[in-house]
């Protein structure tokens, strides 16, 4: 590639160091340099559009995957996403996220695996190895200190060196020990006063020199804030394009001598090599949707089943017999419309979705199942469902959507499409010929299921007019803040109107929106981002009705479904509270007090507070479990699958018990002070007892662990051991058990055997230098002390099953991986 570099002009080399468009890099076909197309994301290959994306397999979120403690499953996830990236012609998949769950309020926690860096690094490596096995590049992110979404582009993560090395950089170190990613993405935030995209010491020193990273470093989208420093730090790609700080600015810097052409050559060569590697396995053609037949349903279902955690099972209320003629009450809209992913980069369009309600109706075919939608779980009124909307142009479920240049609906029609929701978003180049001054018309036939006072809600970046049967019911003037964070999930800008409607009557609904006149927020955008969301809800109420109490009393068992949707958990903001919405807490309490047996299925990406915990018989933490969530839950509730998920995070009783409380999110000076240091999550042994500890998770069977012993792997090293133990299934059904190995109270390894009833197996966990090391700030190296170490097998972070002591006779130091 050195010959190619010498053939390029300075302008051509500089052009390679930034994106050409939102999802693609620059190509130079005259030099045989291909473009790189990238795609989110962590739970599925969304493709080239943030909104109305082509369909793809939607896997469970990373919190759920973290609960599996199963690298083999994660490898298969990566392999699948690599194959689907090829189908969508994307050579760079922007995942996995291996930041840590520092606070239960982290808005993007669902996108990362765990609060523990060893678990995060091992699973992250498996993901990378899976994706790259098919020639597609993974891109671990966000290096470094991006545990908070509030003010993420301006915040400063203040982390002492020992904490940074043993926790927040450690997940990347473990990942790089076990994999070789071809790309890594920097974080938006500053660390100790310097933006991560400008951190020469952390990128060139720590990441490259010490960790041995050989791939390409890219910025997060709009995560470069200057011209010279990111080049010096070694960030090869400014994303997205067109460039804000490179291009002509970088050419000027070279001509003025503040950046050398040798630096440009080095970075350009990285881009060329990377493009050659991933460009050889993808085609430059339009992406296509993944079909239902191509979806690895069994794998998605298995990941969900292994990741869902049984938190409580009083009096063995679970499993339920699928052969019984029980009367089962199902409460809550997440049963019929599950939340399968979080917001932001994790948003996507699944190839299909199996709801818990339909799966339970199939699984428990002898039961009398009654469903009640419960209470609203949304902040803004959601779109009407396809079961009540028909597109006039086809006569099939959907919404006709017409895009026009100009502000006239009889003018230049640019694009027509059929949508599945009444939400539009223009933030990239999905509609190629659309001009900044444009309008949009959504048209559908609405056929309500019930008679009553029904509610429309609208939030829009520009003017929006809603007509029902030619009568104007809403004229919304739009909001003025067109920052990407607000566009992706606009906050409290909704207008609502209630109108009387009749069941079964067809209503013509027309929604006209007009682009905002605000200027683009940066050169990346040819126009200001645009977003419109129109919701519809029948008989919207906020209180518990008598039907809920009556149904709960009549049923043998009641299952309550609760959730946080992307209005509560998403990229670009953090949660305000651990609590579910007040209405959902009321629903749980009401059902629990009136039903003979009650079960909760909670769909959130992070811990919640549980003021009703003593009243509910069983709790399943479902996370955002992907498109097979219904089948996975039916398997678990019926006993066809045995729960084996273990919490990858601590569930505190209240947010005040979290070690980061008071130092999360940012303070008034945009500082995020990691004052708890190493006492984060389960490591905070002086914190109040949690509601559920890290590593907790129940099963329908019981396991016994005995005969813990340590065996040196080599006589030449006393810090390379195999931990062996015997695990026996002493219960009545087959199942997996996670054997968790802790050294001085910190997780250092794990194994997950499957055992039939009565079966015993010998498990082995490798304990190398990582298990016995701590970072010595003065020495600038990892130190292994000559002392006794406590080695445990634990059921969870707080429950020791077997323990021994191992003494290291000779101290030593090391660096690298």
PDB file of N, CA and C in Angstrom, residues 413-478:
ATOM      1  N   UNK A 413     -43.163  15.396  -6.230  1.00  0.00           N
ATOM      2  CA  UNK A 413     -43.180  14.184  -5.412  1.00  0.00           C
ATOM      3  C   UNK A 413     -41.826  13.487  -5.544  1.00  0.00           C
ATOM      4  N   UNK A 414     -41.126  13.372  -4.433  1.00  0.00           N
ATOM      5  CA  UNK A 414     -39.783  12.794  -4.433  1.00  0.00           C
ATOM      6  C   UNK A 414     -39.806  11.310  -4.113  1.00  0.00           C
ATOM      7  N   UNK A 415     -40.711  10.932  -3.210  1.00  0.00           N
ATOM      8  CA  UNK A 415     -40.640   9.555  -2.708  1.00  0.00           C
ATOM      9  C   UNK A 415     -41.984   9.164  -2.106  1.00  0.00           C
ATOM     10  N   UNK A 416     -42.377   7.912  -2.324  1.00  0.00           N
ATOM     11  CA  UNK A 416     -43.565   7.351  -1.684  1.00  0.00           C
ATOM     12  C   UNK A 416     -43.167   6.029  -1.048  1.00  0.00           C
ATOM     13  N   UNK A 417     -43.631   5.800   0.169  1.00  0.00           N
ATOM     14  CA  UNK A 417     -43.315   4.560   0.866  1.00  0.00           C
ATOM     15  C   UNK A 417     -44.487   4.172   1.753  1.00  0.00           C
ATOM     16  N   UNK A 418     -44.496   2.911   2.161  1.00  0.00           N
ATOM     17  CA  UNK A 418     -45.486   2.406   3.111  1.00  0.00           C
ATOM     18  C   UNK A 418     -44.784   2.237   4.452  1.00  0.00           C
ATOM     19  N   UNK A 419     -45.246   2.938   5.471  1.00  0.00           N
ATOM     20  CA  UNK A 419     -44.666   2.855   6.798  1.00  0.00           C
ATOM     21  C   UNK A 419     -45.492   1.941   7.689  1.00  0.00           C
ATOM     22  N   UNK A 420     -44.859   1.463   8.754  1.00  0.00           N
ATOM     23  CA  UNK A 420     -45.569   0.640   9.730  1.00  0.00           C
ATOM     24  C   UNK A 420     -45.977   1.437  10.960  1.00  0.00           C
ATOM     25  N   UNK A 421     -45.461   2.676  11.083  1.00  0.00           N
ATOM     26  CA  UNK A 421     -45.830   3.565  12.189  1.00  0.00           C
ATOM     27  C   UNK A 421     -46.028   4.969  11.639  1.00  0.00           C
ATOM     28  N   UNK A 422     -46.618   5.824  12.457  1.00  0.00           N
ATOM     29  CA  UNK A 422     -46.788   7.223  12.071  1.00  0.00           C
ATOM     30  C   UNK A 422     -45.659   8.056  12.668  1.00  0.00           C
ATOM     31  N   UNK A 423     -44.450   7.642  12.380  1.00  0.00           N
ATOM     32  CA  UNK A 423     -43.263   8.383  12.806  1.00  0.00           C
ATOM     33  C   UNK A 423     -42.320   8.508  11.623  1.00  0.00           C
ATOM     34  N   UNK A 424     -41.827   9.713  11.398  1.00  0.00           N
ATOM     35  CA  UNK A 424     -40.840   9.934  10.346  1.00  0.00           C
ATOM     36  C   UNK A 424     -39.608  10.582  10.954  1.00  0.00           C
ATOM     37  N   UNK A 425     -38.471  10.317  10.335  1.00  0.00           N
ATOM     38  CA  UNK A 425     -37.206  10.868  10.812  1.00  0.00           C
ATOM     39  C   UNK A 425     -36.305  11.080   9.609  1.00  0.00           C
ATOM     40  N   UNK A 426     -35.774  12.294   9.478  1.00  0.00           N
ATOM     41  CA  UNK A 426     -34.810  12.606   8.423  1.00  0.00           C
ATOM     42  C   UNK A 426     -33.537  13.084   9.104  1.00  0.00           C
ATOM     43  N   UNK A 427     -32.547  12.189   9.150  1.00  0.00           N
ATOM     44  CA  UNK A 427     -31.296  12.550   9.811  1.00  0.00           C
ATOM     45  C   UNK A 427     -30.108  12.098   8.976  1.00  0.00           C
ATOM     46  N   UNK A 428     -30.371  11.366   7.902  1.00  0.00           N
ATOM     47  CA  UNK A 428     -29.312  10.891   7.026  1.00  0.00           C
ATOM     48  C   UNK A 428     -29.799  11.041   5.593  1.00  0.00           C
ATOM     49  N   UNK A 429     -29.200  10.332   4.685  1.00  0.00           N
ATOM     50  CA  UNK A 429     -29.510  10.520   3.262  1.00  0.00           C
ATOM     51  C   UNK A 429     -30.439   9.439   2.725  1.00  0.00           C
ATOM     52  N   UNK A 430     -31.359   8.942   3.576  1.00  0.00           N
ATOM     53  CA  UNK A 430     -32.240   7.859   3.145  1.00  0.00           C
ATOM     54  C   UNK A 430     -33.080   8.274   1.938  1.00  0.00           C
ATOM     55  N   UNK A 431     -33.589   9.499   1.942  1.00  0.00           N
ATOM     56  CA  UNK A 431     -34.378   9.990   0.808  1.00  0.00           C
ATOM     57  C   UNK A 431     -33.473  10.920   0.012  1.00  0.00           C
ATOM     58  N   UNK A 432     -32.873  10.399  -1.040  1.00  0.00           N
ATOM     59  CA  UNK A 432     -31.725  11.038  -1.672  1.00  0.00           C
ATOM     60  C   UNK A 432     -32.021  12.432  -2.231  1.00  0.00           C
ATOM     61  N   UNK A 433     -33.144  12.627  -2.895  1.00  0.00           N
ATOM     62  CA  UNK A 433     -33.393  13.877  -3.608  1.00  0.00           C
ATOM     63  C   UNK A 433     -34.152  14.909  -2.784  1.00  0.00           C
ATOM     64  N   UNK A 434     -34.351  14.619  -1.506  1.00  0.00           N
ATOM     65  CA  UNK A 434     -35.119  15.522  -0.661  1.00  0.00           C
ATOM     66  C   UNK A 434     -34.318  16.789  -0.375  1.00  0.00           C
ATOM     67  N   UNK A 435     -34.958  17.940  -0.535  1.00  0.00           N
ATOM     68  CA  UNK A 435     -34.314  19.225  -0.315  1.00  0.00           C
ATOM     69  C   UNK A 435     -34.630  19.734   1.098  1.00  0.00           C
ATOM     70  N   UNK A 436     -33.847  20.712   1.584  1.00  0.00           N
ATOM     71  CA  UNK A 436     -34.110  21.254   2.927  1.00  0.00           C
ATOM     72  C   UNK A 436     -35.534  21.781   3.093  1.00  0.00           C
ATOM     73  N   UNK A 437     -36.084  22.396   2.050  1.00  0.00           N
ATOM     74  CA  UNK A 437     -37.471  22.878   2.114  1.00  0.00           C
ATOM     75  C   UNK A 437     -38.366  21.800   1.505  1.00  0.00           C
ATOM     76  N   UNK A 438     -39.097  21.096   2.376  1.00  0.00           N
ATOM     77  CA  UNK A 438     -39.910  19.978   1.895  1.00  0.00           C
ATOM     78  C   UNK A 438     -41.134  19.801   2.795  1.00  0.00           C
ATOM     79  N   UNK A 439     -42.036  18.956   2.364  1.00  0.00           N
ATOM     80  CA  UNK A 439     -43.196  18.600   3.183  1.00  0.00           C
ATOM     81  C   UNK A 439     -43.472  17.114   3.048  1.00  0.00           C
ATOM     82  N   UNK A 440     -44.288  16.634   3.953  1.00  0.00           N
ATOM     83  CA  UNK A 440     -44.533  15.200   4.039  1.00  0.00           C
ATOM     84  C   UNK A 440     -46.002  14.977   4.366  1.00  0.00           C
ATOM     85  N   UNK A 441     -46.610  13.990   3.724  1.00  0.00           N
ATOM     86  CA  UNK A 441     -48.010  13.650   4.015  1.00  0.00           C
ATOM     87  C   UNK A 441     -48.107  12.169   4.348  1.00  0.00           C
ATOM     88  N   UNK A 442     -48.649  11.881   5.539  1.00  0.00           N
ATOM     89  CA  UNK A 442     -48.996  10.514   5.904  1.00  0.00           C
ATOM     90  C   UNK A 442     -50.514  10.383   5.825  1.00  0.00           C
ATOM     91  N   UNK A 443     -50.973   9.287   5.246  1.00  0.00           N
ATOM     92  CA  UNK A 443     -52.411   9.077   5.034  1.00  0.00           C
ATOM     93  C   UNK A 443     -52.739   7.620   5.351  1.00  0.00           C
ATOM     94  N   UNK A 444     -53.717   7.417   6.202  1.00  0.00           N
ATOM     95  CA  UNK A 444     -54.136   6.053   6.503  1.00  0.00           C
ATOM     96  C   UNK A 444     -55.604   6.039   6.907  1.00  0.00           C
ATOM     97  N   UNK A 445     -56.201   4.857   6.836  1.00  0.00           N
ATOM     98  CA  UNK A 445     -57.577   4.657   7.291  1.00  0.00           C
ATOM     99  C   UNK A 445     -57.502   4.054   8.695  1.00  0.00           C
ATOM    100  N   UNK A 446     -58.116   4.724   9.642  1.00  0.00           N
ATOM    101  CA  UNK A 446     -58.094   4.284  11.034  1.00  0.00           C
ATOM    102  C   UNK A 446     -59.444   3.638  11.376  1.00  0.00           C
ATOM    103  N   UNK A 447     -59.372   2.433  11.929  1.00  0.00           N
ATOM    104  CA  UNK A 447     -60.589   1.714  12.302  1.00  0.00           C
ATOM    105  C   UNK A 447     -60.472   1.304  13.768  1.00  0.00           C
ATOM    106  N   UNK A 448     -60.944   2.159  14.684  1.00  0.00           N
ATOM    107  CA  UNK A 448     -60.803   1.870  16.117  1.00  0.00           C
ATOM    108  C   UNK A 448     -61.497   0.569  16.508  1.00  0.00           C
ATOM    109  N   UNK A 449     -60.981  -0.042  17.560  1.00  0.00           N
ATOM    110  CA  UNK A 449     -61.565  -1.280  18.076  1.00  0.00           C
ATOM    111  C   UNK A 449     -62.666  -1.019  19.089  1.00  0.00           C
ATOM    112  N   UNK A 450     -62.669   0.200  19.643  1.00  0.00           N
ATOM    113  CA  UNK A 450     -63.626   0.484  20.714  1.00  0.00           C
ATOM    114  C   UNK A 450     -64.257   1.850  20.491  1.00  0.00           C
ATOM    115  N   UNK A 451     -65.400   2.031  21.126  1.00  0.00           N
ATOM    116  CA  UNK A 451     -66.089   3.328  21.120  1.00  0.00           C
ATOM    117  C   UNK A 451     -65.691   4.094  22.370  1.00  0.00           C
ATOM    118  N   UNK A 452     -65.444   5.393  22.195  1.00  0.00           N
ATOM    119  CA  UNK A 452     -65.074   6.196  23.354  1.00  0.00           C
ATOM    120  C   UNK A 452     -64.316   7.435  22.959  1.00  0.00           C
ATOM    121  N   UNK A 453     -63.701   8.049  23.957  1.00  0.00           N
ATOM    122  CA  UNK A 453     -62.888   9.241  23.732  1.00  0.00           C
ATOM    123  C   UNK A 453     -61.444   8.785  23.527  1.00  0.00           C
ATOM    124  N   UNK A 454     -60.958   8.957  22.308  1.00  0.00           N
ATOM    125  CA  UNK A 454     -59.630   8.481  21.932  1.00  0.00           C
ATOM    126  C   UNK A 454     -58.685   9.666  21.766  1.00  0.00           C
ATOM    127  N   UNK A 455     -57.401   9.411  21.923  1.00  0.00           N
ATOM    128  CA  UNK A 455     -56.422  10.488  22.009  1.00  0.00           C
ATOM    129  C   UNK A 455     -55.400  10.420  20.886  1.00  0.00           C
ATOM    130  N   UNK A 456     -55.188  11.565  20.230  1.00  0.00           N
ATOM    131  CA  UNK A 456     -54.072  11.749  19.316  1.00  0.00           C
ATOM    132  C   UNK A 456     -53.014  12.587  20.035  1.00  0.00           C
ATOM    133  N   UNK A 457     -51.751  12.251  19.799  1.00  0.00           N
ATOM    134  CA  UNK A 457     -50.646  13.047  20.317  1.00  0.00           C
ATOM    135  C   UNK A 457     -49.680  13.334  19.196  1.00  0.00           C
ATOM    136  N   UNK A 458     -49.110  14.537  19.168  1.00  0.00           N
ATOM    137  CA  UNK A 458     -48.186  14.895  18.101  1.00  0.00           C
ATOM    138  C   UNK A 458     -46.998  15.668  18.659  1.00  0.00           C
ATOM    139  N   UNK A 459     -45.834  15.324  18.172  1.00  0.00           N
ATOM    140  CA  UNK A 459     -44.638  16.122  18.392  1.00  0.00           C
ATOM    141  C   UNK A 459     -43.901  16.168  17.063  1.00  0.00           C
ATOM    142  N   UNK A 460     -43.460  17.349  16.673  1.00  0.00           N
ATOM    143  CA  UNK A 460     -42.869  17.510  15.357  1.00  0.00           C
ATOM    144  C   UNK A 460     -41.861  18.653  15.375  1.00  0.00           C
ATOM    145  N   UNK A 461     -40.787  18.471  14.609  1.00  0.00           N
ATOM    146  CA  UNK A 461     -39.782  19.532  14.531  1.00  0.00           C
ATOM    147  C   UNK A 461     -40.297  20.726  13.728  1.00  0.00           C
ATOM    148  N   UNK A 462     -41.212  20.488  12.814  1.00  0.00           N
ATOM    149  CA  UNK A 462     -41.807  21.563  12.025  1.00  0.00           C
ATOM    150  C   UNK A 462     -43.311  21.601  12.216  1.00  0.00           C
ATOM    151  N   UNK A 463     -43.956  22.477  11.503  1.00  0.00           N
ATOM    152  CA  UNK A 463     -45.410  22.613  11.582  1.00  0.00           C
ATOM    153  C   UNK A 463     -46.073  21.298  11.169  1.00  0.00           C
ATOM    154  N   UNK A 464     -47.129  20.929  11.892  1.00  0.00           N
ATOM    155  CA  UNK A 464     -47.832  19.670  11.615  1.00  0.00           C
ATOM    156  C   UNK A 464     -49.330  19.887  11.769  1.00  0.00           C
ATOM    157  N   UNK A 465     -50.093  19.446  10.779  1.00  0.00           N
ATOM    158  CA  UNK A 465     -51.551  19.562  10.792  1.00  0.00           C
ATOM    159  C   UNK A 465     -52.159  18.168  10.659  1.00  0.00           C
ATOM    160  N   UNK A 466     -53.062  17.818  11.562  1.00  0.00           N
ATOM    161  CA  UNK A 466     -53.728  16.511  11.512  1.00  0.00           C
ATOM    162  C   UNK A 466     -55.201  16.730  11.197  1.00  0.00           C
ATOM    163  N   UNK A 467     -55.681  15.999  10.183  1.00  0.00           N
ATOM    164  CA  UNK A 467     -57.093  16.051   9.808  1.00  0.00           C
ATOM    165  C   UNK A 467     -57.709  14.665   9.952  1.00  0.00           C
ATOM    166  N   UNK A 468     -58.891  14.621  10.507  1.00  0.00           N
ATOM    167  CA  UNK A 468     -59.667  13.386  10.574  1.00  0.00           C
ATOM    168  C   UNK A 468     -60.967  13.633   9.826  1.00  0.00           C
ATOM    169  N   UNK A 469     -61.180  12.876   8.752  1.00  0.00           N
ATOM    170  CA  UNK A 469     -62.347  13.100   7.872  1.00  0.00           C
ATOM    171  C   UNK A 469     -62.450  14.569   7.468  1.00  0.00           C
ATOM    172  N   UNK A 470     -61.310  15.135   7.051  1.00  0.00           N
ATOM    173  CA  UNK A 470     -61.186  16.514   6.534  1.00  0.00           C
ATOM    174  C   UNK A 470     -61.351  17.596   7.595  1.00  0.00           C
ATOM    175  N   UNK A 471     -61.527  17.220   8.850  1.00  0.00           N
ATOM    176  CA  UNK A 471     -61.631  18.205   9.925  1.00  0.00           C
ATOM    177  C   UNK A 471     -60.287  18.338  10.642  1.00  0.00           C
ATOM    178  N   UNK A 472     -59.771  19.572  10.760  1.00  0.00           N
ATOM    179  CA  UNK A 472     -58.510  19.805  11.455  1.00  0.00           C
ATOM    180  C   UNK A 472     -58.717  19.577  12.949  1.00  0.00           C
ATOM    181  N   UNK A 473     -57.935  18.648  13.523  1.00  0.00           N
ATOM    182  CA  UNK A 473     -58.047  18.398  14.970  1.00  0.00           C
ATOM    183  C   UNK A 473     -56.807  18.882  15.729  1.00  0.00           C
ATOM    184  N   UNK A 474     -55.657  19.003  15.016  1.00  0.00           N
ATOM    185  CA  UNK A 474     -54.416  19.483  15.643  1.00  0.00           C
ATOM    186  C   UNK A 474     -53.683  20.362  14.643  1.00  0.00           C
ATOM    187  N   UNK A 475     -53.205  21.495  15.113  1.00  0.00           N
ATOM    188  CA  UNK A 475     -52.271  22.313  14.343  1.00  0.00           C
ATOM    189  C   UNK A 475     -51.083  22.623  15.258  1.00  0.00           C
ATOM    190  N   UNK A 476     -50.035  21.856  15.067  1.00  0.00           N
ATOM    191  CA  UNK A 476     -48.858  21.899  15.942  1.00  0.00           C
ATOM    192  C   UNK A 476     -47.798  22.761  15.262  1.00  0.00           C
ATOM    193  N   UNK A 477     -47.234  23.700  15.991  1.00  0.00           N
ATOM    194  CA  UNK A 477     -46.284  24.646  15.395  1.00  0.00           C
ATOM    195  C   UNK A 477     -44.839  24.160  15.402  1.00  0.00           C
ATOM    196  N   UNK A 478     -44.588  23.013  16.021  1.00  0.00           N
ATOM    197  CA  UNK A 478     -43.242  22.457  16.003  1.00  0.00           C
ATOM    198  C   UNK A 478     -42.391  22.997  17.136  1.00  0.00           C
TER     199      UNK A 478
END
